[in-house]
Coordinates of C-alpha atoms and ligand atoms in Angstrom, one line a residue:
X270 CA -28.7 -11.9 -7.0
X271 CA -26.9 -9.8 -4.8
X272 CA -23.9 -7.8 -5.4
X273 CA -20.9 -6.6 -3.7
X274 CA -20.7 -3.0 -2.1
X275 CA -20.3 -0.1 -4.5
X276 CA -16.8 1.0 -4.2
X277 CA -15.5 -2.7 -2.4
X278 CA -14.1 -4.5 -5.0
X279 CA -13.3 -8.4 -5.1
X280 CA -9.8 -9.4 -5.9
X281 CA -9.7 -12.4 -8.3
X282 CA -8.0 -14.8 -9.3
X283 CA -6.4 -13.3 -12.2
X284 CA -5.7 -10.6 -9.9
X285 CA -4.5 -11.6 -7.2
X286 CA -1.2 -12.3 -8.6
X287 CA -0.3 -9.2 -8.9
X288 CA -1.1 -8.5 -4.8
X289 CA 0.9 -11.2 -3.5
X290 CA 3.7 -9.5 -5.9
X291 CA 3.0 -6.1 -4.0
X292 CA 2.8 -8.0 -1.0
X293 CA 5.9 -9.7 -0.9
X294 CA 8.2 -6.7 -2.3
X295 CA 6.2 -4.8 0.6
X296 CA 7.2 -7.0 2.8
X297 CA 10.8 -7.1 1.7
X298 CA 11.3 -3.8 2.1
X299 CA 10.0 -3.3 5.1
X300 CA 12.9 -6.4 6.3
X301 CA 15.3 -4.4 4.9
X302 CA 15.2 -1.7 7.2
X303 CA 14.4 -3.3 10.3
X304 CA 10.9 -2.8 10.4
X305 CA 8.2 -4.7 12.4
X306 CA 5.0 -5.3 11.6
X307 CA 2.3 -4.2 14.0
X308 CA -1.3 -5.2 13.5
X309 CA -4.5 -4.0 15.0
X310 CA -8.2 -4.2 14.6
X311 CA -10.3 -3.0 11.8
X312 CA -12.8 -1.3 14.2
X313 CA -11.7 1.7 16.6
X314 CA -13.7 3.7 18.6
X315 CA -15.2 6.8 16.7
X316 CA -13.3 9.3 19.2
X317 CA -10.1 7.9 18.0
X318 CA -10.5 9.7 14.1
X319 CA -12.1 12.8 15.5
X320 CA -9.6 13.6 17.6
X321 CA -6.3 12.1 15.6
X322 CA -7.7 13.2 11.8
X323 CA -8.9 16.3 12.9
X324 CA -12.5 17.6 13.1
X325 CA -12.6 19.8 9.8
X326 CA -11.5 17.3 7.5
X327 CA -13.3 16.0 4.2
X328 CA -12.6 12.4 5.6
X329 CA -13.9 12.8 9.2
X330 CA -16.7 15.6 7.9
X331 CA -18.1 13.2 5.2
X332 CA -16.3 9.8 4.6
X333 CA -16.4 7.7 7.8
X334 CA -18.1 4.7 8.1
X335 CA -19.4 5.1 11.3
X336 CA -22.1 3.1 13.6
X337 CA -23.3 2.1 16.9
X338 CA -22.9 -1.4 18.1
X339 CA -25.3 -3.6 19.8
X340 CA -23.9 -1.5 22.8
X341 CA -24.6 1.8 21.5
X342 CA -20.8 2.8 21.5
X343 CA -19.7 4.5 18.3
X344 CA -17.4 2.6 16.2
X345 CA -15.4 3.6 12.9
X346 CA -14.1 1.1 10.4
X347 CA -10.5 2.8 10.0
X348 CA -10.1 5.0 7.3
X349 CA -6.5 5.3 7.7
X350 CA -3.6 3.3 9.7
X351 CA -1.5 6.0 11.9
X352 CA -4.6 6.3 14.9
X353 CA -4.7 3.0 15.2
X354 CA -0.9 2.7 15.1
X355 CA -0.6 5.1 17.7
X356 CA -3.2 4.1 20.1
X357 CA -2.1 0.6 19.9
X358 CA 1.3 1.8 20.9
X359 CA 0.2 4.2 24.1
X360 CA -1.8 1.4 25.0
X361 CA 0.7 -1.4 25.1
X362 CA 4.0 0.5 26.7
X363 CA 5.4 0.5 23.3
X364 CA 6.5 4.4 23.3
X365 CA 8.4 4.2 27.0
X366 CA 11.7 5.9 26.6
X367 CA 12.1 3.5 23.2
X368 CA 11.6 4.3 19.4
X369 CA 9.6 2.0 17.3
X370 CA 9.8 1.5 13.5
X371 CA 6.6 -0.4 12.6
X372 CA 4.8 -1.4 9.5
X373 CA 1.2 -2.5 8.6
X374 CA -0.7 -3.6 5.6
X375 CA -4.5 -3.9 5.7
X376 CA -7.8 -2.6 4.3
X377 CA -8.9 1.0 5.1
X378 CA -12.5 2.5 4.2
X379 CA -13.5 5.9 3.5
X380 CA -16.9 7.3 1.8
X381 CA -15.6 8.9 -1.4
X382 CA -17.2 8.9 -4.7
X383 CA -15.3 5.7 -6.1
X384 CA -14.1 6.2 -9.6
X385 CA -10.5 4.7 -11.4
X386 CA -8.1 4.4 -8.4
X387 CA -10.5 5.6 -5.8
X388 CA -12.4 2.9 -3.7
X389 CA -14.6 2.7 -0.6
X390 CA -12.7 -0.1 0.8
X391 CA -8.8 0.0 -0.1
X392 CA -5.5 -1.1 1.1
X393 CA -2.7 0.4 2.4
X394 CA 0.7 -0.3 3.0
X395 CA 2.1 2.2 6.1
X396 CA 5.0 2.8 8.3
X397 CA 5.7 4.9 11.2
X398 CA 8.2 5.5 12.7
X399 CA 8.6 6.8 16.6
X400 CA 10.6 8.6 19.0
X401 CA 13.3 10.0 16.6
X402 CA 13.3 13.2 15.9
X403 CA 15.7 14.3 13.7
X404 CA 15.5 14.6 9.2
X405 CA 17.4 11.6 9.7
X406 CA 14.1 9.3 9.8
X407 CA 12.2 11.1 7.5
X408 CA 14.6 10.6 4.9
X409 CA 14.9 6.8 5.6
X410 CA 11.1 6.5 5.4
X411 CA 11.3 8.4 2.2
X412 CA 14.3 6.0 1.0
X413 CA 12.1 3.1 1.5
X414 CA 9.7 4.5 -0.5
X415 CA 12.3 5.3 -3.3
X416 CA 13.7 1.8 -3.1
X417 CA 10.2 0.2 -3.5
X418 CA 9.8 2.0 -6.6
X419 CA 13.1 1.2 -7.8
X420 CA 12.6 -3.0 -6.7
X421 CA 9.0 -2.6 -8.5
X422 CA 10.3 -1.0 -11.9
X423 CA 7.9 2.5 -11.2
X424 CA 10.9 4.9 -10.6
X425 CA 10.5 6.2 -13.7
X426 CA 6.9 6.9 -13.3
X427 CA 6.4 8.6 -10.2
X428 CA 7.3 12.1 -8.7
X429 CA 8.3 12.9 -5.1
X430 CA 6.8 15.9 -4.1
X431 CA 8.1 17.5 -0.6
X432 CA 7.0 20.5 1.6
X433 CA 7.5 21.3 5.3
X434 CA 4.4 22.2 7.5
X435 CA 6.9 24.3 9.9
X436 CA 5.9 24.0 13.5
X437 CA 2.4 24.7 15.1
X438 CA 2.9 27.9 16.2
X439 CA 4.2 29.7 13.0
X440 CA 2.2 27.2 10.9
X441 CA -1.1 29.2 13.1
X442 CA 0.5 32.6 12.3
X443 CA 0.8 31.0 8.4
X444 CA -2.9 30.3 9.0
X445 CA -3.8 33.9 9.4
X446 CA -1.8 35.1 6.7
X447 CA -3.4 33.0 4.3
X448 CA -7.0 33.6 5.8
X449 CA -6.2 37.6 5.1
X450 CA -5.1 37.1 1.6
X451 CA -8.2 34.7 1.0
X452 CA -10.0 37.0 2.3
X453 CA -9.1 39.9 0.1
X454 CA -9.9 37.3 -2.8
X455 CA -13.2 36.4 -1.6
X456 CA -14.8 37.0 -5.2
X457 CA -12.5 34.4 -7.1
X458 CA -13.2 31.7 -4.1
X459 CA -15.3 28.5 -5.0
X460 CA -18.2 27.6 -2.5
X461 CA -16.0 24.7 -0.9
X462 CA -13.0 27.4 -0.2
X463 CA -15.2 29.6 1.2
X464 CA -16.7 26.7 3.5
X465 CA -13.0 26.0 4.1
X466 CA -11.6 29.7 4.7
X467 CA -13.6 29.2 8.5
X468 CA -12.5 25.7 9.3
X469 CA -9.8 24.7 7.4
X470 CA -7.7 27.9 5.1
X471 CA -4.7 25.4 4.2
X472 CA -6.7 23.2 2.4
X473 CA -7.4 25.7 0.2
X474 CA -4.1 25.3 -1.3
X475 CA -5.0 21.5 -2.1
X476 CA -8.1 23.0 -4.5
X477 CA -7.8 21.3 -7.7
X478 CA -10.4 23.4 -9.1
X479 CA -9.1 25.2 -12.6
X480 CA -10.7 28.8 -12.1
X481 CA -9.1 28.9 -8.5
X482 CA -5.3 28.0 -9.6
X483 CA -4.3 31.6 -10.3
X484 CA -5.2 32.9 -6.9
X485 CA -3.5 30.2 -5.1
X486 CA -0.7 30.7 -7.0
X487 CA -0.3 34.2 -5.5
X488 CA -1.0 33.3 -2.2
X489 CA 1.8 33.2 0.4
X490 CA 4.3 30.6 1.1
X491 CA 4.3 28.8 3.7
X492 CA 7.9 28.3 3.3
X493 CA 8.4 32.3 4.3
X494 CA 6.7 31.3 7.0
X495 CA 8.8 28.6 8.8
X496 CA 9.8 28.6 12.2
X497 CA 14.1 28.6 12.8
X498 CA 13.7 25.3 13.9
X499 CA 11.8 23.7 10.9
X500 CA 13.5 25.3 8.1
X501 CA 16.7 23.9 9.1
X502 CA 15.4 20.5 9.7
X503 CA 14.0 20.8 6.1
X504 CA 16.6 22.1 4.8
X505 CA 18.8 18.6 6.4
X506 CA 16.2 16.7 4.9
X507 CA 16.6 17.8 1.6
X508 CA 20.5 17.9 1.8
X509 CA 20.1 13.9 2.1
X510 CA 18.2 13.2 -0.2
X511 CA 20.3 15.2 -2.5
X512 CA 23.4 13.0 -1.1
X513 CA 21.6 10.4 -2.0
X514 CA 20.3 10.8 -5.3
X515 CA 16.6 11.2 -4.8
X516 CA 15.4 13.4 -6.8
X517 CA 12.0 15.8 -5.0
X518 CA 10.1 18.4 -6.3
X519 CA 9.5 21.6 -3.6
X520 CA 5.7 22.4 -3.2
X521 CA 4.7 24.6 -0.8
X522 CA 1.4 24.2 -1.6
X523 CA 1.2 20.5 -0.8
X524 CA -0.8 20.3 2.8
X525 CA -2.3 17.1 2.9
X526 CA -5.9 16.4 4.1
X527 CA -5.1 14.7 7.8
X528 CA -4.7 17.4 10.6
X529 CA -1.9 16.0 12.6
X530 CA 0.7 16.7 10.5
X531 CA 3.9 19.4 11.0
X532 CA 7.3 19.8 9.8
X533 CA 8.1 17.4 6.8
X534 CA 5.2 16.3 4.4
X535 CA 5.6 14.6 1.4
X536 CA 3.6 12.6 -1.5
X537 CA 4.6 10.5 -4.6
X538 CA 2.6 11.5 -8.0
X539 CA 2.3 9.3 -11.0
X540 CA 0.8 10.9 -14.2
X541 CA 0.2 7.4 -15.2
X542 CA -3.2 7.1 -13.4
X543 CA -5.7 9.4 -14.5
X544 CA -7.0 12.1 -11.6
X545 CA -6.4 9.7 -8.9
X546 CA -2.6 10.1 -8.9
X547 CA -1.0 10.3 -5.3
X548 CA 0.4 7.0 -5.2
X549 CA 1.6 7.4 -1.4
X550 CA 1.5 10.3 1.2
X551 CA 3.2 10.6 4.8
X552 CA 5.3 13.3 6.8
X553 CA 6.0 14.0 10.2
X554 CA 3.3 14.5 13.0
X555 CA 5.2 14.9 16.5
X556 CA 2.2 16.5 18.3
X557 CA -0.3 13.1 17.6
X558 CA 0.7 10.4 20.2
X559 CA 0.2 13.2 22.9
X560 CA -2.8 14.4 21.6
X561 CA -4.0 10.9 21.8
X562 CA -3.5 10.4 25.5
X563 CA 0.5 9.3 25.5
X564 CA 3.8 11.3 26.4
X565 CA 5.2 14.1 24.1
X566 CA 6.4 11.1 21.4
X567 CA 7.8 12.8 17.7
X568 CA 7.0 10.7 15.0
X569 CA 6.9 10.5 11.2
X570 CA 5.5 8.0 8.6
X571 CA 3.8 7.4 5.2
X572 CA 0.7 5.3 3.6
X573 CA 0.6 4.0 0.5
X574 CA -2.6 3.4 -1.9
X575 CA -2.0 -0.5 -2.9
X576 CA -4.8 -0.5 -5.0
X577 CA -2.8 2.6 -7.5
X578 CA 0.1 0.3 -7.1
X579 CA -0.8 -2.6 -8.2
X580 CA -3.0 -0.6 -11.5
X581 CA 0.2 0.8 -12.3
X582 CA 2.2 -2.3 -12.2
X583 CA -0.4 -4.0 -14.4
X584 CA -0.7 -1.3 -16.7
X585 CA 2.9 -1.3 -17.1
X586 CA 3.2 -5.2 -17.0
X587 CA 5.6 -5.1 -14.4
X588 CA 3.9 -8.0 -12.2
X589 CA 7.0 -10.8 -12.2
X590 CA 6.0 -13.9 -14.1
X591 CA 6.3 -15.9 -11.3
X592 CA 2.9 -14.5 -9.7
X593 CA 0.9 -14.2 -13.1
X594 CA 1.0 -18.4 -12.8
X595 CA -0.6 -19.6 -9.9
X596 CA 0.6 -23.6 -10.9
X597 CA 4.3 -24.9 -11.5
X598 CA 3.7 -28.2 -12.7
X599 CA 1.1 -30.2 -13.7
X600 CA 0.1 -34.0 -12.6
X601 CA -1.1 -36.1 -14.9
X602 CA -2.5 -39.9 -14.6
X603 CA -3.1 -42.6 -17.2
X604 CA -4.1 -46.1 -16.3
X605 CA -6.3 -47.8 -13.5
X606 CA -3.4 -47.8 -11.0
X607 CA -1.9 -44.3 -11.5
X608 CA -5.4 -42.9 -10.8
X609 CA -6.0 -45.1 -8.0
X610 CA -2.9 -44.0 -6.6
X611 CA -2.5 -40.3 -7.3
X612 CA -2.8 -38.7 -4.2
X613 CA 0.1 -40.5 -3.2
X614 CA 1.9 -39.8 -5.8
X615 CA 1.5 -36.0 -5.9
X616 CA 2.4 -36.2 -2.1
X617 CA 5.4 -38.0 -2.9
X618 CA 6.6 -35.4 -5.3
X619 CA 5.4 -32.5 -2.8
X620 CA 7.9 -34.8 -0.5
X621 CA 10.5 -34.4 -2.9
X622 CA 10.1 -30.6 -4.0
X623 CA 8.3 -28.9 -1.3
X624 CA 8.7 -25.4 -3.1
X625 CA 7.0 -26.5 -6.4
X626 CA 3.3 -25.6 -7.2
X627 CA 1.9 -28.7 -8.2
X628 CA -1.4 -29.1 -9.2
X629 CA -3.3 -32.9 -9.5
X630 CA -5.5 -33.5 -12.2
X631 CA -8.7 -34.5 -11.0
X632 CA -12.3 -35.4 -12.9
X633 CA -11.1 -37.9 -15.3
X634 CA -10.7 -37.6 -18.8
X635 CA -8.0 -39.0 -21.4
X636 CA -4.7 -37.5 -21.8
X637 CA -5.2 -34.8 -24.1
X638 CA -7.4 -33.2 -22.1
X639 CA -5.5 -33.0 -19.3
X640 CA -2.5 -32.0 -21.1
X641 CA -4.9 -29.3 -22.3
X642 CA -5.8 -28.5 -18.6
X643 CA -2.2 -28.2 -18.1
X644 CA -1.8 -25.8 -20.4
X645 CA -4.7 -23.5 -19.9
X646 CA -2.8 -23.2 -16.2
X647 CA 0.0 -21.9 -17.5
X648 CA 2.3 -24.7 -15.7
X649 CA 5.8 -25.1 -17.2
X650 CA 6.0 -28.5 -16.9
X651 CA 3.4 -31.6 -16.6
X652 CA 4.7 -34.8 -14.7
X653 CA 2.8 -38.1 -16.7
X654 CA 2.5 -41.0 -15.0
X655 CA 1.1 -43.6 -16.9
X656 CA 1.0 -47.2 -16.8
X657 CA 4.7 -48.0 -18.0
X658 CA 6.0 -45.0 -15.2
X659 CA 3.9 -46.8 -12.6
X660 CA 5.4 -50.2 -13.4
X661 CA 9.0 -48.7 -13.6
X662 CA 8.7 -46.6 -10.9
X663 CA 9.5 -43.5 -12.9
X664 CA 7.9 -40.0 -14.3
X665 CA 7.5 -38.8 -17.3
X666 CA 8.7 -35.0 -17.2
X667 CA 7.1 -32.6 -20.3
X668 CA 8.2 -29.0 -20.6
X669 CA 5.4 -27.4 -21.9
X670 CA 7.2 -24.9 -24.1
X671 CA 8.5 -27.9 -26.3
X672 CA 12.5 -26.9 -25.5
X673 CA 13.1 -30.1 -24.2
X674 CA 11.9 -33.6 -25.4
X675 CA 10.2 -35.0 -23.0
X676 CA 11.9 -38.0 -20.7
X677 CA 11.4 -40.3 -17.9
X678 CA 13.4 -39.6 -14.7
X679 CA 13.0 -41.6 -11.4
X680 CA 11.2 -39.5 -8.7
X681 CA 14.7 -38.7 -7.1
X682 CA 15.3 -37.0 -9.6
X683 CA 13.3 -34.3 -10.1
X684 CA 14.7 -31.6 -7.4
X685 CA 17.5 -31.9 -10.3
X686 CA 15.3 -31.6 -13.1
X687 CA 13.1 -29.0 -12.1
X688 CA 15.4 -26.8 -10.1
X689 CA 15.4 -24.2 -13.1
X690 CA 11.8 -23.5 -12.9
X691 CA 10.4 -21.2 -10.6
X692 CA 10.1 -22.6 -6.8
X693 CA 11.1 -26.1 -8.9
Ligands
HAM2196 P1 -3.6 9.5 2.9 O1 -2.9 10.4 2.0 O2 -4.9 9.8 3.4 O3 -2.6 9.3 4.2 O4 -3.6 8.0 2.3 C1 -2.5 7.4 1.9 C2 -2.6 6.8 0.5 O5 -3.8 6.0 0.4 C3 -2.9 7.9 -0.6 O6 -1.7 8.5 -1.0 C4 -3.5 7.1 -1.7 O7 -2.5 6.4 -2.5 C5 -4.3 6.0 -0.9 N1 -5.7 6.4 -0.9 C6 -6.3 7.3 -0.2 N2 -7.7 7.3 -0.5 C7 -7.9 6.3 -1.3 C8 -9.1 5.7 -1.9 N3 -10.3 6.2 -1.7 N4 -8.9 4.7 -2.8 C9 -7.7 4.2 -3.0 N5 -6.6 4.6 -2.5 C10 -6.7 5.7 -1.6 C11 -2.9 8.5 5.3 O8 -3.8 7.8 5.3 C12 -1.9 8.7 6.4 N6 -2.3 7.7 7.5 C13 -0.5 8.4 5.9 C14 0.5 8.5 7.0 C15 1.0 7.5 7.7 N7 1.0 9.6 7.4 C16 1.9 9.4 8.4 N8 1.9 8.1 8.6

């Protein structure tokens, strides 16, 4: 026997309900604002991360999956969407003297340790948005997010949390602020802040280790520290969202672990999953496309963990019915001719009722089992068509959950009949 990759999970049958649900209301929101979809290839040259992720990072330091191809050029397999995004765009034009909202769904990897919510191959849902500048975009991109959760049923159950990175110049004079008060608490630092007090001070402020909270607390702000410019653009931001009723949390210490970021960052928390609880993260990063080769481009944008999404859905039941039951309606034969001519007859009714999920019984067997097949499926209705049906050119139509007696319609019919089931 051999087994999957630690960390790579398969999604199964009786799961994968729940991911077209996600899917689809992914999908619909994204519509809804006018975004496209943009998709682009799995594998990216190594230099891509480095340079777009940034160096000093815990997911370019020790969580790529990197490897040299038959060519000996070093690949990645992506472990996030936005430097794909972006070199896809310099590449193809798609940033000339134009703005660009785009979307993207796919499987990302990264090398963590994999416990509940935290795998080595997950998904993400992502949008960025380009060549707008103003708060105006972040809040939409945080809007979407809100109205997801709302369309979803989690609004209750997650936390915005929001911070502003200032720009580069006073976030570096920020940088040696914090390094000087770190410094001064050298004694109360854990080995990993220490590592990161040369490469990396701000993530310091990310520590979730418990002995460490009290000096992080007292460290500076980086709010204090905000350039003119940034603090009023946060400050529109958050005047928005307050017009428009979404409700954020201000966290100065919330830095996130990719490099490129500036100005606006933001995540959504759930208590509802255990340690791994950032169900989405995003902000603005206006100095990437140029670092990656293309013009001076600001842009902002978010990712969101699918697999935390869909655990919280199911935890919460909140997958719609609809997507829990794979099969609408059930076909059933009895007699020599139905069963020679089934096929047909399912065709026929797919003719009829193209949206319905029909399944055909197959394999034989006497009517109760297949009823009993029917059942197991979840369908809300079986469709019989015995001998008498055949000769009358008729079928039989059984609501499973016994509100209706069953009766015999002819096949015109049934775009009537089953017009109140799902898809019927
Ligand atoms: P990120 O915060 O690294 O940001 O990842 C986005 C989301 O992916 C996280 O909030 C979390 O829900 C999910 N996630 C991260 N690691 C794992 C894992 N090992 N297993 C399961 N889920 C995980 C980014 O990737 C940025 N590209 C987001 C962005 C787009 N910023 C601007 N544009």
């Amino acid at each position: 026997m051999i087994n999957g990759i630690r960390g790579m999970n398969d999604i199964l049958p009786s799961e994968s309900g729940a991911w077209r649900y996600l899917e689809a209301q992914l999908r619909a929101v994204a519509d809804a604002y006018g975004y496209v979809e943009i998709r682009t290839p799995i594998l990216e040259r190594t230099e891509l991360f480095l340079r777009g992720i940034g160096e000093a990072t815990d997911i370019v330091e020790k969580e790529m999956y990197t490897f040299n191809d038959r060519n000996g050029d070093s690949l990645t397999m992506r472990p996030e969407g936005t430097a794909g995004t972006v070199r896809a765009a310099i590449e193809h034009g798609l940033l000339h003297n134009q703005e660009q909202r785009l979307w993207y769904m796919g499987p990302v990897f990264r090398y963590e340790r994999p416990q509940k919510g935290r795998y080595r191959q997950f998904h993400q849902f992502g949008v960025e948005a380009f060549g707008l500048e103003g708060p105006d975009i972040d809040a939409e991109v945080i809007l979407m997010t809100a109205r997801l959760w709302q369309n979803l049923g989690l609004q209750d159950h997650v936390t915005l949390h929001l911070n502003s990175l200032g720009a580069n110049e006073a976030r570096q004079k920020y940088r040696e602020q914090l390094v000087d008060y770190f410094r001064a608490h050298y004694q109360a630092l854990d080995e990993d802040s220490r590592r990161r007090l040369e490469t990396n001070p701000l993530r310091i402020l990310d520590s979730k280790v418990p002995e460490m909270q009290e000096v992080i607390a007292g460290a500076p702000s980086i709010l204090d520290a905000l350039d003119t410019e940034s603090a009023r653009h946060f400050a529109e931001l958050q005047s928005i969202l307050n017009d428009a009723g979404i409700e954020f949390v201000v966290n100065p210490r919330l830095v996130r672990g990719l490099d490129y970021y500036n100005r606006t960052v933001f995540e959504w928390m759930t208590d509802s999953l255990g340690a791994q609880g950032t169900v989405c993260g995003g902000g603005r990063y206006d100095g990437l496309v140029h670092m990656l080769g293309g013009k001076s481009v600001p842009a902002v944008g978010f990712g969101l963990g699918m697999e935390r999404v869909v655990l919280l859905l199911e935890a919460l039941s909140l997958v719609d019915e609809h997507y829990l039951t794979p099969v609408d309606a059930y076909l059933i034969v009895a007699g020599a001719e139905p069963e020679a001519h089934k096929l047909v007859i399912a065709e026929k009714i797919r003719n009829l009722c193209p949206e319905l999920r029909l399944r055909l019984h197959c394999g034989g067997g006497g009517f109760k089992r297949q009823m009993k097949r029917a059942d197991k499926l979840g369908a809300r209705v079986a469709l019989i068509v015995g001998e008498d049906e055949w000769r009358s050119g008729c079928v039989s139509v059984k609501f499973m959950d016994g509100t209706r007696p069953q009766q015999t319609f002819a096949y015109e019919a049934l775009p009537e009949i089953l017009k109140s089931i799902p898809c019927g």
